[in-house]
mmCIF file of N, CA and C in Angstrom:
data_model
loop_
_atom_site.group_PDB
_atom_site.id
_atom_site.type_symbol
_atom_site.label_atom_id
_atom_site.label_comp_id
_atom_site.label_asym_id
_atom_site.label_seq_id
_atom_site.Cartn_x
_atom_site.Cartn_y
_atom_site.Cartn_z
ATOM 1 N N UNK N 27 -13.617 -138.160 50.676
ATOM 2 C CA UNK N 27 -12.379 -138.000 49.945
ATOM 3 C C UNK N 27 -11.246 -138.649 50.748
ATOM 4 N N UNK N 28 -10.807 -139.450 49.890
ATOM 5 C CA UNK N 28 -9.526 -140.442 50.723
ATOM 6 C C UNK N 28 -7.921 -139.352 51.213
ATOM 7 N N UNK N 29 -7.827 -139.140 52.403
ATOM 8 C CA UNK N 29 -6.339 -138.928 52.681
ATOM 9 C C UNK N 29 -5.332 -139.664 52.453
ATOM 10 N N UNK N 30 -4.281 -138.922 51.513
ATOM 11 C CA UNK N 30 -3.446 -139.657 50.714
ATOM 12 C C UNK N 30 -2.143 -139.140 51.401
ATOM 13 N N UNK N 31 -0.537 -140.098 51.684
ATOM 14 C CA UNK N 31 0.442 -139.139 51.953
ATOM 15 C C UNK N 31 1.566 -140.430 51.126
ATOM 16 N N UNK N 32 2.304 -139.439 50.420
ATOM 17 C CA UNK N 32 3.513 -139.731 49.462
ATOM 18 C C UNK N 32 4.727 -139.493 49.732
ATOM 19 N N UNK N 33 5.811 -140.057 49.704
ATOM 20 C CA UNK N 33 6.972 -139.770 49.344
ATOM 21 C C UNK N 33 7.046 -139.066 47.545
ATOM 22 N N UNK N 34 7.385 -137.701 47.523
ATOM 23 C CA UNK N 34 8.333 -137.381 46.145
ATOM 24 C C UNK N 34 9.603 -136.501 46.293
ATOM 25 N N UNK N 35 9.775 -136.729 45.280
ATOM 26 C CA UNK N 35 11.540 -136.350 44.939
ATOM 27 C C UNK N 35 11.824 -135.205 44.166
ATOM 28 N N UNK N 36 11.988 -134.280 44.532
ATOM 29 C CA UNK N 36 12.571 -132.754 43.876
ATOM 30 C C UNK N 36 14.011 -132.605 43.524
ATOM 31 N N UNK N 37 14.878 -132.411 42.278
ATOM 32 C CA UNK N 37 16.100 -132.686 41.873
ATOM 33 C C UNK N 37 16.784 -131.023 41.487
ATOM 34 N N UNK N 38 17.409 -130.679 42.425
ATOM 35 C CA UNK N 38 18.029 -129.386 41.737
ATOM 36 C C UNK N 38 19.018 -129.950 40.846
ATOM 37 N N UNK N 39 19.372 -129.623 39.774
ATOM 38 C CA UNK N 39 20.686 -129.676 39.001
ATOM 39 C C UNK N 39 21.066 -128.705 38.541
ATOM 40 N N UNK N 40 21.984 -128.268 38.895
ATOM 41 C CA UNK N 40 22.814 -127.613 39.405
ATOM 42 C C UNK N 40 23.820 -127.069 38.119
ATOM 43 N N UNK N 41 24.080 -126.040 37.028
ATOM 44 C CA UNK N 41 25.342 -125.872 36.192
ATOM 45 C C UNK N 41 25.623 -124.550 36.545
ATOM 46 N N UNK N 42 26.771 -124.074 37.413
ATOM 47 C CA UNK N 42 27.580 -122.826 38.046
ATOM 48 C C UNK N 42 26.264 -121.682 38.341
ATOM 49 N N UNK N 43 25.603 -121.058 37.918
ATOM 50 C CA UNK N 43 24.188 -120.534 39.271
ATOM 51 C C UNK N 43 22.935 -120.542 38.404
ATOM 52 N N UNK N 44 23.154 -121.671 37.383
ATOM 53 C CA UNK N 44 22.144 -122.124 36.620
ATOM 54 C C UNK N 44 21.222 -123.164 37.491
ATOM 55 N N UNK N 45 19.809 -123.401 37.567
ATOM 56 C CA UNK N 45 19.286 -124.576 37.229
ATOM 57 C C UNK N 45 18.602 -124.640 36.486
ATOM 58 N N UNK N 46 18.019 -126.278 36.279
ATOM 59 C CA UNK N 46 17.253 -126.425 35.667
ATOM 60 C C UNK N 46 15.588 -126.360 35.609
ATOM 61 N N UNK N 47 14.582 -125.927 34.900
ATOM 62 C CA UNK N 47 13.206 -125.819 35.320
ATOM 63 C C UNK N 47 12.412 -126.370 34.367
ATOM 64 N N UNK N 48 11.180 -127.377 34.543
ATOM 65 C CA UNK N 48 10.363 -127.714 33.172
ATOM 66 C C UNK N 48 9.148 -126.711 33.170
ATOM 67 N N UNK N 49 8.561 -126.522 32.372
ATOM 68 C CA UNK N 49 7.164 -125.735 31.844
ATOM 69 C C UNK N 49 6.055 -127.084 32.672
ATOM 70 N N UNK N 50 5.296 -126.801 33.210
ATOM 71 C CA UNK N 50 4.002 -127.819 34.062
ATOM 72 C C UNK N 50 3.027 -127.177 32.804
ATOM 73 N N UNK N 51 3.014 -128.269 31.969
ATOM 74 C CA UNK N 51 2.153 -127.841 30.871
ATOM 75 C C UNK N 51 0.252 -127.511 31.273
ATOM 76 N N UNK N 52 0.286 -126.691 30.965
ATOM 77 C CA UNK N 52 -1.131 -126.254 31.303
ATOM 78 C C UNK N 52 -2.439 -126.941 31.189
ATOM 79 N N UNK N 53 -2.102 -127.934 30.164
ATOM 80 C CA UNK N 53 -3.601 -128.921 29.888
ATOM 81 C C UNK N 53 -3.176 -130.112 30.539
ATOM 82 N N UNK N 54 -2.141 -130.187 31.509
ATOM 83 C CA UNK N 54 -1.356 -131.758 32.279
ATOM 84 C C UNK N 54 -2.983 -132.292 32.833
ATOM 85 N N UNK N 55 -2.544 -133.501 32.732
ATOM 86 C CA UNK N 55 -3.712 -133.908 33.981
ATOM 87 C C UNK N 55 -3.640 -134.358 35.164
ATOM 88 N N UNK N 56 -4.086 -134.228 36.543
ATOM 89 C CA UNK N 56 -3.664 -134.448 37.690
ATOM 90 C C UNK N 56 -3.336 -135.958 37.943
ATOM 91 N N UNK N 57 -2.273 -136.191 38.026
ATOM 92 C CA UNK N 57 -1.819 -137.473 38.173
ATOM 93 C C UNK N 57 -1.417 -138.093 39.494
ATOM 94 N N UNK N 58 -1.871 -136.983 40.622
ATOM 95 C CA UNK N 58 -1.571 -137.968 41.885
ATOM 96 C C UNK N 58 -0.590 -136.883 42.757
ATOM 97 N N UNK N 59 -0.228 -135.719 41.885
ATOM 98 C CA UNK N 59 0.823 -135.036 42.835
ATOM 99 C C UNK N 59 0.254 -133.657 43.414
ATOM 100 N N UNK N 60 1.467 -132.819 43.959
ATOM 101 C CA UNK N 60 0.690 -131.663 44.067
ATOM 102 C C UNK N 60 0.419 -130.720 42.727
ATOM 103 N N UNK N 61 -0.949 -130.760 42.679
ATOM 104 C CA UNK N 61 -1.576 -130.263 41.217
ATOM 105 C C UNK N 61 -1.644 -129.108 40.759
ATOM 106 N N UNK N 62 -0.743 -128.594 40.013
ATOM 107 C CA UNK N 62 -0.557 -127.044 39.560
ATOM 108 C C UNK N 62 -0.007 -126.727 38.295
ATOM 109 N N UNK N 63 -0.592 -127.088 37.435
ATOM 110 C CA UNK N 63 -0.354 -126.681 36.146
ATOM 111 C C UNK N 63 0.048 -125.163 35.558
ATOM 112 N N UNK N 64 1.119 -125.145 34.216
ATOM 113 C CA UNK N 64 1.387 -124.028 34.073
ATOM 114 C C UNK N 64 2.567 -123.445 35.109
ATOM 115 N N UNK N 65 3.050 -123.754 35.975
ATOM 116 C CA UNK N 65 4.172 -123.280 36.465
ATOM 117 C C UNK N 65 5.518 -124.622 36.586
ATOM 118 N N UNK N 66 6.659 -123.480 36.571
ATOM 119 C CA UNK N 66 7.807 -124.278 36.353
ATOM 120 C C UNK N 66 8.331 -125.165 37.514
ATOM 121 N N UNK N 67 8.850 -126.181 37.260
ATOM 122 C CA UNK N 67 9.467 -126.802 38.358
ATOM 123 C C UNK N 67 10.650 -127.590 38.014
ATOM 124 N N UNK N 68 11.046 -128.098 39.358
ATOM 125 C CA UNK N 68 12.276 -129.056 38.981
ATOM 126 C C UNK N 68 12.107 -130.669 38.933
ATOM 127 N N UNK N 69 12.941 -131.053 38.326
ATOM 128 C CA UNK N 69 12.516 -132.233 37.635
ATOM 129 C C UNK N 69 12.192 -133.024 39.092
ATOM 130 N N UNK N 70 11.474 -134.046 39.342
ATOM 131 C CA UNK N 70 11.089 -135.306 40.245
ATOM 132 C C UNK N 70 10.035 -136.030 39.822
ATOM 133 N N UNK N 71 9.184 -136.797 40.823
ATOM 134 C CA UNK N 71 8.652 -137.163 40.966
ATOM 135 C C UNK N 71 8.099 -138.381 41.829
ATOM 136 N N UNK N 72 7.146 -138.549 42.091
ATOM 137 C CA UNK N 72 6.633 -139.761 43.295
ATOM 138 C C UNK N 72 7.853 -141.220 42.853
ATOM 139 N N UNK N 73 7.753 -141.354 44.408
ATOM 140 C CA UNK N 73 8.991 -142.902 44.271
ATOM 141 C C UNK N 73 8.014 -143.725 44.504
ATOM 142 N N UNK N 74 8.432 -145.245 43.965
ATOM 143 C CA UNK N 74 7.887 -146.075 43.766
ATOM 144 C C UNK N 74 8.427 -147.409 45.124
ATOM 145 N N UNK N 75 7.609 -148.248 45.095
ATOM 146 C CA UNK N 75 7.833 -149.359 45.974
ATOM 147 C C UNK N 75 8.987 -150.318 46.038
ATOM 148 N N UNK N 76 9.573 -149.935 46.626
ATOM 149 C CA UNK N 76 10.860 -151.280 46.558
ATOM 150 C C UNK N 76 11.725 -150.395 45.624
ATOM 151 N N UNK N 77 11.596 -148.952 45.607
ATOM 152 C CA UNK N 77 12.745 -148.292 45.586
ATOM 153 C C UNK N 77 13.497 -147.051 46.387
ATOM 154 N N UNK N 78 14.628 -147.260 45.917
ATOM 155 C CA UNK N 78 15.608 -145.727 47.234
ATOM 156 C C UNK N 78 15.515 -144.519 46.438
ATOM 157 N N UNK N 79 15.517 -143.244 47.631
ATOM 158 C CA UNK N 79 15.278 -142.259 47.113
ATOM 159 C C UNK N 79 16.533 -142.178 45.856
ATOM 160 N N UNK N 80 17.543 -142.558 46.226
ATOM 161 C CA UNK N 80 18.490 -142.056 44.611
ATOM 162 C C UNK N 80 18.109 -142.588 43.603
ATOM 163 N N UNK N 81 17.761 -143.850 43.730
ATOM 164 C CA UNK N 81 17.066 -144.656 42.450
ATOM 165 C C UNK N 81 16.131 -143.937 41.916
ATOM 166 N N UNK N 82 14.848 -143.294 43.024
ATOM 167 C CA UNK N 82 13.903 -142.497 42.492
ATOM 168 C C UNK N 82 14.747 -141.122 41.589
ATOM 169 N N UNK N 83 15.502 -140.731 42.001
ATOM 170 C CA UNK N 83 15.985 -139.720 41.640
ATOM 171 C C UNK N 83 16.776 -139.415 40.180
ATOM 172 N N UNK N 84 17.379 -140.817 39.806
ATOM 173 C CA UNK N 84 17.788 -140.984 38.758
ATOM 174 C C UNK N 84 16.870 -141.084 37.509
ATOM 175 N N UNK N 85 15.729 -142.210 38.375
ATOM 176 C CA UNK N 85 14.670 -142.314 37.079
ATOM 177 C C UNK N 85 13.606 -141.369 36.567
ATOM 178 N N UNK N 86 13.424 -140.713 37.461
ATOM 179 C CA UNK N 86 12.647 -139.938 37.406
ATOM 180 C C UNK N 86 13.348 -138.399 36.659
ATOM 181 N N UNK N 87 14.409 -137.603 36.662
ATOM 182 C CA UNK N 87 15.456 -136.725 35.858
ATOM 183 C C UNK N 87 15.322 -137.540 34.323
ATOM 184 N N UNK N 88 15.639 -138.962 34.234
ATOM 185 C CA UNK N 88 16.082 -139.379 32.704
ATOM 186 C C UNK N 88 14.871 -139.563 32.271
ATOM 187 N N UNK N 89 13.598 -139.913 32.945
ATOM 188 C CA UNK N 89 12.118 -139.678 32.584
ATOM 189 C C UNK N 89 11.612 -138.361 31.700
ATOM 190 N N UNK N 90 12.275 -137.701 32.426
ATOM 191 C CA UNK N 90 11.391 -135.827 32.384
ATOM 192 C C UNK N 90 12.419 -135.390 31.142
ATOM 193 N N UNK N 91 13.442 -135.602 31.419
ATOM 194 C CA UNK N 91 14.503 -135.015 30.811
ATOM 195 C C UNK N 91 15.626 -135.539 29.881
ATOM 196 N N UNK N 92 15.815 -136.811 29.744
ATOM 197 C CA UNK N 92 16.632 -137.610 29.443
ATOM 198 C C UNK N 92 17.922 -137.248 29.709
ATOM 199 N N UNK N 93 18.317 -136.569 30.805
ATOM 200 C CA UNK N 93 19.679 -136.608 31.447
ATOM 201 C C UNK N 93 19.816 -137.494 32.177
ATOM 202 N N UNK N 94 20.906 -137.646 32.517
ATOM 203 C CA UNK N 94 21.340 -138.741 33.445
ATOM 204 C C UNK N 94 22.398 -138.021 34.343
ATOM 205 N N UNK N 95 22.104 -138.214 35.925
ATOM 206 C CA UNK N 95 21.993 -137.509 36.689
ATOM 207 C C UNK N 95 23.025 -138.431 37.896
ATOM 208 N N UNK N 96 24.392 -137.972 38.317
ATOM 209 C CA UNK N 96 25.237 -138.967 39.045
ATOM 210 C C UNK N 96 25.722 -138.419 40.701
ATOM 211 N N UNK N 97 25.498 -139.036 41.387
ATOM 212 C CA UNK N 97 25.396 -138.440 43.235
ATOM 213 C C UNK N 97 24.816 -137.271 43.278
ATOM 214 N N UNK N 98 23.471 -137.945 43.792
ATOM 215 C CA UNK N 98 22.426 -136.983 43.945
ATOM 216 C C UNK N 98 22.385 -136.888 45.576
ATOM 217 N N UNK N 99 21.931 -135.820 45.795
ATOM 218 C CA UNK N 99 22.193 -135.864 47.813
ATOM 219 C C UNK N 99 21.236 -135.216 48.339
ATOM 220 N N UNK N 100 21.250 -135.783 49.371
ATOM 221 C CA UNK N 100 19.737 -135.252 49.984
ATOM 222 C C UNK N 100 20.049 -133.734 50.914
ATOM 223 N N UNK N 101 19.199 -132.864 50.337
ATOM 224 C CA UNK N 101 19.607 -131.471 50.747
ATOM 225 C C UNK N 101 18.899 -131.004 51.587
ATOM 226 N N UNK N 102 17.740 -131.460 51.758
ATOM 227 C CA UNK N 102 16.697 -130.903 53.053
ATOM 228 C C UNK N 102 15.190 -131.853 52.758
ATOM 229 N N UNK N 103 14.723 -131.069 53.523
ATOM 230 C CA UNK N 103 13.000 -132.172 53.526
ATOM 231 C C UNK N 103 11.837 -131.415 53.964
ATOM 232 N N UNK N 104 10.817 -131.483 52.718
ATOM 233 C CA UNK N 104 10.234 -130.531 53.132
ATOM 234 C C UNK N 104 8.580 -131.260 52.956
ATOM 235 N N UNK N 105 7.325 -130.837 54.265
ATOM 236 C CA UNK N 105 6.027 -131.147 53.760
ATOM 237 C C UNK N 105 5.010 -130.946 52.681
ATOM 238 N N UNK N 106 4.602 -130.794 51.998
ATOM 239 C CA UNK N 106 4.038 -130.530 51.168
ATOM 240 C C UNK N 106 2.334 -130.646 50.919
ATOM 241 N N UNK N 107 1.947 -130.111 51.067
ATOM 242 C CA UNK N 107 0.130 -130.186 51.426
ATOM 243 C C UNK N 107 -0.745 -129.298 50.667
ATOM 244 N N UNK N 108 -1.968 -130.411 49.980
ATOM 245 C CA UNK N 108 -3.152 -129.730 49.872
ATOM 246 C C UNK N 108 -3.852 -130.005 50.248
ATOM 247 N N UNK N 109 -5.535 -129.929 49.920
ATOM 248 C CA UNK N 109 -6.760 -130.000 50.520
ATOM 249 C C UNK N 109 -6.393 -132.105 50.964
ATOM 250 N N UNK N 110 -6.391 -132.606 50.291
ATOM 251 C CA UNK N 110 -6.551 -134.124 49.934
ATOM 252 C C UNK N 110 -5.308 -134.884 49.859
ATOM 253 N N UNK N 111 -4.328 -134.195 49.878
ATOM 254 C CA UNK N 111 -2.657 -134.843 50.130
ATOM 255 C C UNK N 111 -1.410 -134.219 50.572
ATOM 256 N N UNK N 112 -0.778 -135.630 50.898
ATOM 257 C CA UNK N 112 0.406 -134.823 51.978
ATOM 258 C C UNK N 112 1.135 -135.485 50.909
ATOM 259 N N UNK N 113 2.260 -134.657 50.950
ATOM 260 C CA UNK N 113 3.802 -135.229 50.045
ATOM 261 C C UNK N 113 5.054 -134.605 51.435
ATOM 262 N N UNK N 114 6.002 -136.040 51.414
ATOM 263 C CA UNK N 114 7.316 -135.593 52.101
ATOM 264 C C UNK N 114 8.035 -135.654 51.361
ATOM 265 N N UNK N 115 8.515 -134.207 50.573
ATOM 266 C CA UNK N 115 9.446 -133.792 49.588
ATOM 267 C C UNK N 115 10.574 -134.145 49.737
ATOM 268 N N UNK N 116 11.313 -134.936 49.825
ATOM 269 C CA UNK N 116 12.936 -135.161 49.488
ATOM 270 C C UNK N 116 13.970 -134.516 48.355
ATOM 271 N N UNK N 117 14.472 -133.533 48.542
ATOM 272 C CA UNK N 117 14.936 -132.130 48.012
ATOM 273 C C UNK N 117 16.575 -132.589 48.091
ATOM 274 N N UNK N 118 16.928 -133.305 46.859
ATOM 275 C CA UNK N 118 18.099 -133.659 46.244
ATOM 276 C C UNK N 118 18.916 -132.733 45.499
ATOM 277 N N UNK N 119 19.953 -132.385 45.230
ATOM 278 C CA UNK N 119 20.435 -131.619 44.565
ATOM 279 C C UNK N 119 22.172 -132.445 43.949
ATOM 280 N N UNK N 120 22.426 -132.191 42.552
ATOM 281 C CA UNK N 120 23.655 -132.603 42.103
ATOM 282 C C UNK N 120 24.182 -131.641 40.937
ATOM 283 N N UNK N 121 25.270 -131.455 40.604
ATOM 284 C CA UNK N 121 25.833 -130.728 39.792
ATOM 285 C C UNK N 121 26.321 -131.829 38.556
ATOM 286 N N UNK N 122 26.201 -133.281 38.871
ATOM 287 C CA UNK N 122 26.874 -134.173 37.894
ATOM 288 C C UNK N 122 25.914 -134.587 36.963
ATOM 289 N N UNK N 123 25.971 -134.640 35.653
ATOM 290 C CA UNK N 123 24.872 -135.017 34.592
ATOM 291 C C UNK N 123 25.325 -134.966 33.302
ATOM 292 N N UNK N 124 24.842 -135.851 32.155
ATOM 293 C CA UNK N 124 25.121 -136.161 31.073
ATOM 294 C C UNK N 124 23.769 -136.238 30.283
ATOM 295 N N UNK N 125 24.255 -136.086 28.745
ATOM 296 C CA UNK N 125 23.275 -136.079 27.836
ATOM 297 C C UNK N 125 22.730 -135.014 27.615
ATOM 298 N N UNK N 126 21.443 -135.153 26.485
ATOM 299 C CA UNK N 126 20.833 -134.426 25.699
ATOM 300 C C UNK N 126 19.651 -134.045 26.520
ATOM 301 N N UNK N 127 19.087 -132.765 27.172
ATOM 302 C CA UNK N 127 18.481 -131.786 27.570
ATOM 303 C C UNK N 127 16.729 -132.442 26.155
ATOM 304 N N UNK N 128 15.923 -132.756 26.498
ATOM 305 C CA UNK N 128 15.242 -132.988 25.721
ATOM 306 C C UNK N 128 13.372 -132.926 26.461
ATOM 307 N N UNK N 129 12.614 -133.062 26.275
ATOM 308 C CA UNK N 129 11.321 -132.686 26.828
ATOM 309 C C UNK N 129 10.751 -133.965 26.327
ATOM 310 N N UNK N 130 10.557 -135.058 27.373
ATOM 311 C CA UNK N 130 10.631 -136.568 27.029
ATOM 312 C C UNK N 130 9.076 -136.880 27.260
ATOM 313 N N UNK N 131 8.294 -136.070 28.193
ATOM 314 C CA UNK N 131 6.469 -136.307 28.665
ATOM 315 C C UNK N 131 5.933 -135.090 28.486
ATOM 316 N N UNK N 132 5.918 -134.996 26.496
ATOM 317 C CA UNK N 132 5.021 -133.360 26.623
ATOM 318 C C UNK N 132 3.738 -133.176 26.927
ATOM 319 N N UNK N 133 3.372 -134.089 27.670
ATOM 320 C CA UNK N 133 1.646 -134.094 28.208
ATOM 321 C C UNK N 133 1.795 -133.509 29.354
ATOM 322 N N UNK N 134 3.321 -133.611 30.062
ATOM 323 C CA UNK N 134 3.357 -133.403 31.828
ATOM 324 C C UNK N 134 4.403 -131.768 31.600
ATOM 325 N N UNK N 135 5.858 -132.011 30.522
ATOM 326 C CA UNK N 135 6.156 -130.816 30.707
ATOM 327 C C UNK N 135 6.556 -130.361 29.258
ATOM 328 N N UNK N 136 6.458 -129.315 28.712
ATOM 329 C CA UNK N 136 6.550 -129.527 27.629
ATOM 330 C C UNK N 136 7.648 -128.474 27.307
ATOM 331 N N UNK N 137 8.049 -128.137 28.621
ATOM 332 C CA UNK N 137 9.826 -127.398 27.716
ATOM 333 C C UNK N 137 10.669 -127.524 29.084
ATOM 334 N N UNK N 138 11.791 -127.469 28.892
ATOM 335 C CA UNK N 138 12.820 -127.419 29.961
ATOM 336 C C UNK N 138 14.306 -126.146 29.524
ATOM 337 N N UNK N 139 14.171 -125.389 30.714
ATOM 338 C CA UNK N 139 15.353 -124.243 30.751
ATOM 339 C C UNK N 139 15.788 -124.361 31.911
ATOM 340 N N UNK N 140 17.112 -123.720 31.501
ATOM 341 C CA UNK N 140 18.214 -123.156 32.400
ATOM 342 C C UNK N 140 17.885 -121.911 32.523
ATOM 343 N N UNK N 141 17.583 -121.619 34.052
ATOM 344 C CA UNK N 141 17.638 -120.136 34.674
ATOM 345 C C UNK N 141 18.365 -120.085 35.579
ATOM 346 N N UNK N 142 19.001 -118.757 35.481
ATOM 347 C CA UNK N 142 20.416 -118.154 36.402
ATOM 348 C C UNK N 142 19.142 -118.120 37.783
ATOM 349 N N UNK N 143 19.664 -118.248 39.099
ATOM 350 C CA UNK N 143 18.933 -118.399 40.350
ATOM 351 C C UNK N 143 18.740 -116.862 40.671
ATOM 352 N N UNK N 144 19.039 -115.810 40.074
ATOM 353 C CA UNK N 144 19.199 -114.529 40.243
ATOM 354 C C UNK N 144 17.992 -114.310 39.238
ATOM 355 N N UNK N 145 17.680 -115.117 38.117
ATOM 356 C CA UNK N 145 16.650 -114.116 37.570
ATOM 357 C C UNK N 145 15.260 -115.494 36.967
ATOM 358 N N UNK N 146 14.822 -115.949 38.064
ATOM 359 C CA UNK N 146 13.669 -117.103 38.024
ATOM 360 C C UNK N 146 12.346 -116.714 37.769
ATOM 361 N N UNK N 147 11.387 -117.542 37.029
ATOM 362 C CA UNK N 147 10.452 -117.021 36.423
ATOM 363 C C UNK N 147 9.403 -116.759 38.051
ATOM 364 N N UNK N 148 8.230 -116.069 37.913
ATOM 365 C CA UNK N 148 7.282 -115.724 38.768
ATOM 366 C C UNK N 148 6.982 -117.114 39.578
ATOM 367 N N UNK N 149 6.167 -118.110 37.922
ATOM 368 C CA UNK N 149 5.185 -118.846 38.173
ATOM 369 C C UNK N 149 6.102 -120.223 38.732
ATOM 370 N N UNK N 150 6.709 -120.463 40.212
ATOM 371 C CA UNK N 150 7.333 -121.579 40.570
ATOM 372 C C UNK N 150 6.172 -122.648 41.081
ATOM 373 N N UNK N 151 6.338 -124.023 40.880
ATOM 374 C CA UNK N 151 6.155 -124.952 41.375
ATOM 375 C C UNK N 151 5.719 -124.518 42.571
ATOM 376 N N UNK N 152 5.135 -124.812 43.951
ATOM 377 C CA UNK N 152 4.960 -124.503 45.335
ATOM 378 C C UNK N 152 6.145 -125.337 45.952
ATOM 379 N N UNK N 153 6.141 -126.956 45.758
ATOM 380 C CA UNK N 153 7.273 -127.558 46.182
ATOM 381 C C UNK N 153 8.774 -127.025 45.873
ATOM 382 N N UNK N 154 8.920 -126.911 44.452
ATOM 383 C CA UNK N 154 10.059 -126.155 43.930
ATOM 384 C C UNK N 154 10.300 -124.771 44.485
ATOM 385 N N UNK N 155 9.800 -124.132 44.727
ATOM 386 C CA UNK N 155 9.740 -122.773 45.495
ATOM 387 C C UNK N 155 9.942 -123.136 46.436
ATOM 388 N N UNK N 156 9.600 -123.947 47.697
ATOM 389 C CA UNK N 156 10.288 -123.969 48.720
ATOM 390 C C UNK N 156 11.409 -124.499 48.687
ATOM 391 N N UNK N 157 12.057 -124.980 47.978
ATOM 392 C CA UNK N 157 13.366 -125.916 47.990
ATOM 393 C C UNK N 157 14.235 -124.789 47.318
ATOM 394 N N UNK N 158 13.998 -124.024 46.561
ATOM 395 C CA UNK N 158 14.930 -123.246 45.786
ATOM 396 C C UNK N 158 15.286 -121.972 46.909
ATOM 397 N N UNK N 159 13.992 -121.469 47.437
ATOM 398 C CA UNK N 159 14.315 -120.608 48.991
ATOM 399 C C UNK N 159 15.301 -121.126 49.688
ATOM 400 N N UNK N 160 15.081 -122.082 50.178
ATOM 401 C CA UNK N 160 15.850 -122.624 50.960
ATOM 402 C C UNK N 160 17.245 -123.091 50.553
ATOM 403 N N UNK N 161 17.491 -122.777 49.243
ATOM 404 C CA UNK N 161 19.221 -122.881 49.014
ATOM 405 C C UNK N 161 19.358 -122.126 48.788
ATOM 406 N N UNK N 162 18.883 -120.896 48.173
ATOM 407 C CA UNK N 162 19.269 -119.831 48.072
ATOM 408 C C UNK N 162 19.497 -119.070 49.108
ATOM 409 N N UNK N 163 19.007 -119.092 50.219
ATOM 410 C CA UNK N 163 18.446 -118.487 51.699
ATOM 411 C C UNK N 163 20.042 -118.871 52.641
ATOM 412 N N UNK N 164 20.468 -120.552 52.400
ATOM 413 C CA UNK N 164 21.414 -120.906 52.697
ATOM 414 C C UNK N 164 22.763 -120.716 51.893
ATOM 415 N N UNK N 165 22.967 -120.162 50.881
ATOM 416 C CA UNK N 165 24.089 -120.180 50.426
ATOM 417 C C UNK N 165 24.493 -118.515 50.116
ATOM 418 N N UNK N 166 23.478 -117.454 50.765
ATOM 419 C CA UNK N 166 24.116 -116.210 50.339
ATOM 420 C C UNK N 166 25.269 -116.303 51.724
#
């Protein structure tokens, strides 16, 4: 089994102690990331070659979500590991964004909500869970 290690991109967005979370649709198919279907996360995804993390960051939000997403900043950095891959999470966060809230890859997520950071569902992302600790952890 080949050892694999990635750069991806985790996007808090941010509306007063809202964020945002997609549904990891349960029949997704493993496409290369850390693989966990059925739980919520925040929008990202793997960056591509001959691009910057904000670039990743933009395309990847108007991908998932069709928002459009303006100074995104890098908020911390975190490893990310399973049996067969490493991911170095780049954990962006912005409050600036436009457009229509819409569920653009219902194969990958097939709903997107706003949850108050006070009352978040069980089933988090593993990456998203550590990034959401960690602002929450830092901002009480």
């Amino acid at each position: 089994m080949e050892k694999i290690i990635k750069v991806g991109i985790g996007v808090m967005i941010k509306n007063n102690n809202k964020i945002l979370l997609g549904h990891r649709s349960a029949n997704r198919v493993d496409t290369g990331g850390i693989y966990e279907p059925d739980t919520w996360s925040l929008p990202g995804g793997k960056q591509e070659y001959e691009e910057n993390i904000v670039e990743t960051a933009i395309r990847e939000v108007k991908e998932e979500t069709n928002l459009t997403i303006v100074n995104p900043e890098v908020y911390s950095v975190s490893d990310d590991f399973q049996p067969d891959r490493h991911f170095v999470t780049i954990e962006m966060i912005t409050e600036q964004y436009s457009g229509e809230l819409k569920v653009m890859e219902p194969d990958k997520e097939d709903d997107w909500k706003w949850f108050d950071l006070d009352d978040l569902p069980n089933n988090i992302y593993s990456p998203s869970r550590v990034f959401i600790e960690k602002y929450k952890k830092r901002t009480k």
